[in-house]
GROMACS .gro file of C-alpha atoms in nm:
model
  269
    1UNK     CA    1   2.735   0.716   0.177
    2UNK     CA    2   2.886   0.769  -0.159
    3UNK     CA    3   2.762   1.062  -0.370
    4UNK     CA    4   2.587   1.000  -0.696
    5UNK     CA    5   2.739   1.138  -1.009
    6UNK     CA    6   2.491   1.405  -1.024
    7UNK     CA    7   2.580   1.537  -0.668
    8UNK     CA    8   2.945   1.510  -0.760
    9UNK     CA    9   2.901   1.737  -1.057
   10UNK     CA   10   2.693   1.984  -0.851
   11UNK     CA   11   2.955   2.000  -0.586
   12UNK     CA   12   3.238   2.058  -0.843
   13UNK     CA   13   3.021   2.330  -1.009
   14UNK     CA   14   2.964   2.506  -0.679
   15UNK     CA   15   3.350   2.542  -0.632
   16UNK     CA   16   3.373   2.684  -0.981
   17UNK     CA   17   3.080   2.910  -0.904
   18UNK     CA   18   2.866   2.771  -1.188
   19UNK     CA   19   2.502   2.774  -1.170
   20UNK     CA   20   2.443   2.404  -1.218
   21UNK     CA   21   2.234   2.195  -0.970
   22UNK     CA   22   2.235   1.812  -0.957
   23UNK     CA   23   1.884   1.811  -1.087
   24UNK     CA   24   1.968   2.029  -1.371
   25UNK     CA   25   2.272   1.822  -1.491
   26UNK     CA   26   2.028   1.500  -1.453
   27UNK     CA   27   1.773   1.671  -1.696
   28UNK     CA   28   2.063   1.788  -1.923
   29UNK     CA   29   2.213   1.432  -1.952
   30UNK     CA   30   1.863   1.285  -2.007
   31UNK     CA   31   1.778   1.545  -2.281
   32UNK     CA   32   2.127   1.497  -2.459
   33UNK     CA   33   2.095   1.124  -2.416
   34UNK     CA   34   2.437   1.109  -2.239
   35UNK     CA   35   2.563   0.756  -2.178
   36UNK     CA   36   2.730   0.659  -1.839
   37UNK     CA   37   3.064   0.721  -1.991
   38UNK     CA   38   2.960   1.061  -2.103
   39UNK     CA   39   2.833   1.166  -1.764
   40UNK     CA   40   3.155   1.039  -1.602
   41UNK     CA   41   3.364   1.240  -1.848
   42UNK     CA   42   3.172   1.568  -1.750
   43UNK     CA   43   3.211   1.485  -1.380
   44UNK     CA   44   3.584   1.414  -1.425
   45UNK     CA   45   3.641   1.753  -1.617
   46UNK     CA   46   3.458   1.944  -1.350
   47UNK     CA   47   3.633   1.771  -1.075
   48UNK     CA   48   3.970   1.838  -1.229
   49UNK     CA   49   3.883   2.208  -1.283
   50UNK     CA   50   3.749   2.256  -0.920
   51UNK     CA   51   4.062   2.081  -0.783
   52UNK     CA   52   4.279   2.303  -0.990
   53UNK     CA   53   4.105   2.617  -0.870
   54UNK     CA   54   4.125   2.508  -0.495
   55UNK     CA   55   4.497   2.448  -0.521
   56UNK     CA   56   4.542   2.788  -0.692
   57UNK     CA   57   4.342   2.944  -0.406
   58UNK     CA   58   4.549   2.768  -0.137
   59UNK     CA   59   4.878   2.887  -0.309
   60UNK     CA   60   4.743   3.246  -0.322
   61UNK     CA   61   4.642   3.231   0.049
   62UNK     CA   62   4.991   3.092   0.150
   63UNK     CA   63   5.162   3.367  -0.042
   64UNK     CA   64   4.956   3.636   0.120
   65UNK     CA   65   4.991   3.488   0.474
   66UNK     CA   66   5.368   3.546   0.478
   67UNK     CA   67   5.418   3.190   0.604
   68UNK     CA   68   5.743   3.020   0.476
   69UNK     CA   69   5.643   2.820   0.176
   70UNK     CA   70   5.980   2.668   0.074
   71UNK     CA   71   6.022   2.459   0.385
   72UNK     CA   72   5.668   2.521   0.558
   73UNK     CA   73   5.615   2.433   0.926
   74UNK     CA   74   5.315   2.182   0.951
   75UNK     CA   75   5.167   1.968   1.218
   76UNK     CA   76   5.292   1.670   0.987
   77UNK     CA   77   5.663   1.755   1.013
   78UNK     CA   78   5.635   1.871   1.393
   79UNK     CA   79   5.811   1.601   1.606
   80UNK     CA   80   5.543   1.547   1.884
   81UNK     CA   81   5.763   1.262   2.042
   82UNK     CA   82   5.981   1.538   2.181
   83UNK     CA   83   5.711   1.666   2.400
   84UNK     CA   84   5.598   1.486   2.730
   85UNK     CA   85   5.297   1.517   2.933
   86UNK     CA   86   4.945   1.419   2.961
   87UNK     CA   87   4.811   1.702   2.745
   88UNK     CA   88   5.027   1.639   2.433
   89UNK     CA   89   4.699   1.506   2.261
   90UNK     CA   90   4.542   1.863   2.303
   91UNK     CA   91   4.835   1.988   2.080
   92UNK     CA   92   4.764   1.731   1.818
   93UNK     CA   93   4.400   1.822   1.832
   94UNK     CA   94   4.481   2.169   1.696
   95UNK     CA   95   4.510   2.026   1.352
   96UNK     CA   96   4.133   1.990   1.333
   97UNK     CA   97   4.119   2.374   1.338
   98UNK     CA   98   3.838   2.357   1.601
   99UNK     CA   99   3.998   2.673   1.771
  100UNK     CA  100   3.918   2.888   1.464
  101UNK     CA  101   3.554   2.785   1.425
  102UNK     CA  102   3.511   2.818   1.806
  103UNK     CA  103   3.676   3.166   1.809
  104UNK     CA  104   3.923   3.045   2.068
  105UNK     CA  105   4.260   3.221   2.073
  106UNK     CA  106   4.585   3.024   2.130
  107UNK     CA  107   4.915   3.131   2.307
  108UNK     CA  108   5.232   2.930   2.297
  109UNK     CA  109   5.463   3.028   2.581
  110UNK     CA  110   5.811   2.911   2.655
  111UNK     CA  111   6.170   2.951   2.612
  112UNK     CA  112   6.349   2.963   2.265
  113UNK     CA  113   6.356   2.664   2.057
  114UNK     CA  114   6.072   2.459   2.209
  115UNK     CA  115   5.839   2.480   1.902
  116UNK     CA  116   5.613   2.771   1.983
  117UNK     CA  117   5.660   2.943   1.630
  118UNK     CA  118   5.643   2.600   1.438
  119UNK     CA  119   5.310   2.524   1.607
  120UNK     CA  120   5.179   2.871   1.541
  121UNK     CA  121   5.288   2.851   1.169
  122UNK     CA  122   5.151   2.489   1.144
  123UNK     CA  123   4.794   2.615   1.251
  124UNK     CA  124   4.820   2.904   1.011
  125UNK     CA  125   4.926   2.669   0.728
  126UNK     CA  126   4.633   2.444   0.787
  127UNK     CA  127   4.400   2.737   0.788
  128UNK     CA  128   4.533   2.822   0.432
  129UNK     CA  129   4.478   2.459   0.326
  130UNK     CA  130   4.113   2.491   0.435
  131UNK     CA  131   4.045   2.826   0.247
  132UNK     CA  132   4.087   3.049   0.548
  133UNK     CA  133   4.282   3.382   0.512
  134UNK     CA  134   4.590   3.381   0.747
  135UNK     CA  135   4.847   3.652   0.822
  136UNK     CA  136   5.171   3.603   1.018
  137UNK     CA  137   5.362   3.887   1.164
  138UNK     CA  138   5.646   3.931   1.408
  139UNK     CA  139   5.569   4.170   1.710
  140UNK     CA  140   5.857   4.395   1.606
  141UNK     CA  141   5.701   4.411   1.250
  142UNK     CA  142   5.372   4.498   1.389
  143UNK     CA  143   5.516   4.792   1.610
  144UNK     CA  144   5.694   4.924   1.303
  145UNK     CA  145   5.390   4.898   1.101
  146UNK     CA  146   5.190   5.082   1.369
  147UNK     CA  147   5.456   5.366   1.389
  148UNK     CA  148   5.459   5.403   0.991
  149UNK     CA  149   5.074   5.424   0.992
  150UNK     CA  150   5.077   5.686   1.256
  151UNK     CA  151   5.340   5.894   1.078
  152UNK     CA  152   5.135   5.871   0.743
  153UNK     CA  153   4.798   5.907   0.920
  154UNK     CA  154   4.678   5.570   0.773
  155UNK     CA  155   4.604   5.374   1.101
  156UNK     CA  156   4.265   5.282   1.006
  157UNK     CA  157   4.389   5.131   0.682
  158UNK     CA  158   4.668   4.948   0.888
  159UNK     CA  159   4.418   4.797   1.140
  160UNK     CA  160   4.154   4.704   0.861
  161UNK     CA  161   4.427   4.490   0.695
  162UNK     CA  162   4.500   4.318   1.021
  163UNK     CA  163   4.139   4.262   1.119
  164UNK     CA  164   4.055   4.123   0.782
  165UNK     CA  165   4.231   3.768   0.810
  166UNK     CA  166   4.052   3.473   0.970
  167UNK     CA  167   4.365   3.381   1.168
  168UNK     CA  168   4.608   3.652   1.278
  169UNK     CA  169   4.951   3.510   1.413
  170UNK     CA  170   5.168   3.746   1.618
  171UNK     CA  171   5.500   3.597   1.683
  172UNK     CA  172   5.743   3.680   1.953
  173UNK     CA  173   5.545   3.911   2.170
  174UNK     CA  174   5.810   4.051   2.442
  175UNK     CA  175   6.112   4.089   2.207
  176UNK     CA  176   6.025   4.463   2.151
  177UNK     CA  177   5.885   4.761   2.325
  178UNK     CA  178   5.542   4.925   2.231
  179UNK     CA  179   5.518   5.300   2.337
  180UNK     CA  180   5.191   5.434   2.452
  181UNK     CA  181   5.044   5.524   2.109
  182UNK     CA  182   5.139   5.176   1.980
  183UNK     CA  183   4.984   5.003   2.299
  184UNK     CA  184   4.663   5.192   2.212
  185UNK     CA  185   4.678   5.083   1.849
  186UNK     CA  186   4.738   4.714   1.961
  187UNK     CA  187   4.441   4.756   2.182
  188UNK     CA  188   4.225   4.880   1.901
  189UNK     CA  189   4.334   4.577   1.680
  190UNK     CA  190   4.254   4.318   1.954
  191UNK     CA  191   3.929   4.482   2.015
  192UNK     CA  192   3.815   4.491   1.659
  193UNK     CA  193   3.893   4.129   1.609
  194UNK     CA  194   3.725   4.043   1.946
  195UNK     CA  195   3.400   4.172   1.793
  196UNK     CA  196   3.468   4.016   1.446
  197UNK     CA  197   3.207   3.772   1.290
  198UNK     CA  198   3.260   3.459   1.117
  199UNK     CA  199   3.549   3.197   1.175
  200UNK     CA  200   3.840   3.381   1.327
  201UNK     CA  201   4.096   3.349   1.616
  202UNK     CA  202   4.438   3.507   1.714
  203UNK     CA  203   4.754   3.310   1.803
  204UNK     CA  204   5.054   3.460   2.007
  205UNK     CA  205   5.391   3.331   2.080
  206UNK     CA  206   5.614   3.460   2.350
  207UNK     CA  207   5.900   3.350   2.596
  208UNK     CA  208   5.714   3.559   2.874
  209UNK     CA  209   5.403   3.469   3.061
  210UNK     CA  210   5.111   3.700   2.965
  211UNK     CA  211   5.133   3.857   3.323
  212UNK     CA  212   5.490   3.990   3.222
  213UNK     CA  213   5.384   4.143   2.895
  214UNK     CA  214   5.325   4.470   3.072
  215UNK     CA  215   5.715   4.503   3.072
  216UNK     CA  216   5.702   4.576   2.705
  217UNK     CA  217   5.381   4.784   2.670
  218UNK     CA  218   5.322   5.133   2.813
  219UNK     CA  219   4.984   5.226   2.965
  220UNK     CA  220   4.891   4.960   3.201
  221UNK     CA  221   4.512   5.025   3.183
  222UNK     CA  222   4.513   4.986   2.801
  223UNK     CA  223   4.713   4.665   2.801
  224UNK     CA  224   4.499   4.536   3.085
  225UNK     CA  225   4.182   4.562   2.859
  226UNK     CA  226   4.367   4.419   2.584
  227UNK     CA  227   4.467   4.103   2.772
  228UNK     CA  228   4.112   4.079   2.901
  229UNK     CA  229   4.002   4.040   2.546
  230UNK     CA  230   4.272   3.800   2.415
  231UNK     CA  231   4.248   3.561   2.700
  232UNK     CA  232   3.845   3.580   2.745
  233UNK     CA  233   3.815   3.261   2.550
  234UNK     CA  234   4.169   3.117   2.499
  235UNK     CA  235   4.410   2.818   2.545
  236UNK     CA  236   4.759   2.876   2.666
  237UNK     CA  237   5.014   2.600   2.595
  238UNK     CA  238   5.308   2.640   2.827
  239UNK     CA  239   5.610   2.465   2.655
  240UNK     CA  240   5.911   2.382   2.885
  241UNK     CA  241   6.241   2.219   2.848
  242UNK     CA  242   6.548   2.212   2.615
  243UNK     CA  243   6.562   2.375   2.295
  244UNK     CA  244   6.480   2.162   1.981
  245UNK     CA  245   6.731   2.348   1.786
  246UNK     CA  246   7.096   2.206   1.736
  247UNK     CA  247   6.979   1.835   1.727
  248UNK     CA  248   7.182   1.810   1.393
  249UNK     CA  249   7.472   2.015   1.517
  250UNK     CA  250   7.812   1.855   1.446
  251UNK     CA  251   8.117   1.986   1.643
  252UNK     CA  252   8.459   1.906   1.506
  253UNK     CA  253   8.747   1.973   1.730
  254UNK     CA  254   9.078   1.994   1.566
  255UNK     CA  255   9.425   2.063   1.742
  256UNK     CA  256   9.743   2.180   1.555
  257UNK     CA  257  10.083   2.020   1.616
  258UNK     CA  258  10.385   2.203   1.745
  259UNK     CA  259  10.536   2.402   1.474
  260UNK     CA  260  10.914   2.364   1.432
  261UNK     CA  261  11.145   2.658   1.419
  262UNK     CA  262  11.209   2.743   1.058
  263UNK     CA  263  11.568   2.725   0.991
  264UNK     CA  264  11.722   3.035   0.831
  265UNK     CA  265  11.794   3.016   0.469
  266UNK     CA  266  12.162   3.036   0.378
  267UNK     CA  267  12.254   3.321   0.176
  268UNK     CA  268  12.349   3.259  -0.167
  269UNK     CA  269  12.726   3.276  -0.251
   0.00000   0.00000   0.00000
């Protein structure tokens, strides 16, 4: 059902945080004896301003997310035709963002080049497009941030900044080792997000099955509690096959001919 011009004005005003209801605008239009063209002009102006504000918000969220913006990874530019299997449709459904509204974590597991990071970033990009704060960080960066926070005595501040985003993406679990103290901070982060309210989830990528993550984290008991919270309500996508990378690789083979011996230059007389 199409919205009336008064409802459209109220919707735009809401985005702009203006205290203007559809009823109030109707009364204003009647009092000012606005013509239909006049009311449409007001509606178009507010619609333009609200769209401009939304785009500014999206660009700010993308900048803060640390996702690539020059050549963003999206669901639209992911080649789903390269994937085979009956569950490919479940990957496509991720674009609906149902996982973040149902507080369902996601994990993409598989060898290098199978699209794990692309899919994780695509989910984060879609979150930003819908006004949801997102943050992307590699596991090695997370480890270094924990270490720096411990040295400076700012672990609470560090954890709070990582709990705040609606969608937290941790890329390449298994590419670096977490010592005992950093493993405990990792647990604290997961535990705080586990009890977070509102629309939220976490996304992980790894070339190792979660059962093997213990190889890169000290203190098994703490990691076990961490995994229990991560996968309490989660979907794990296992990607198999050859790497997508190198599809545009061009190899040029060249061979040199036999070099003739250089005749000695006769001495000048």
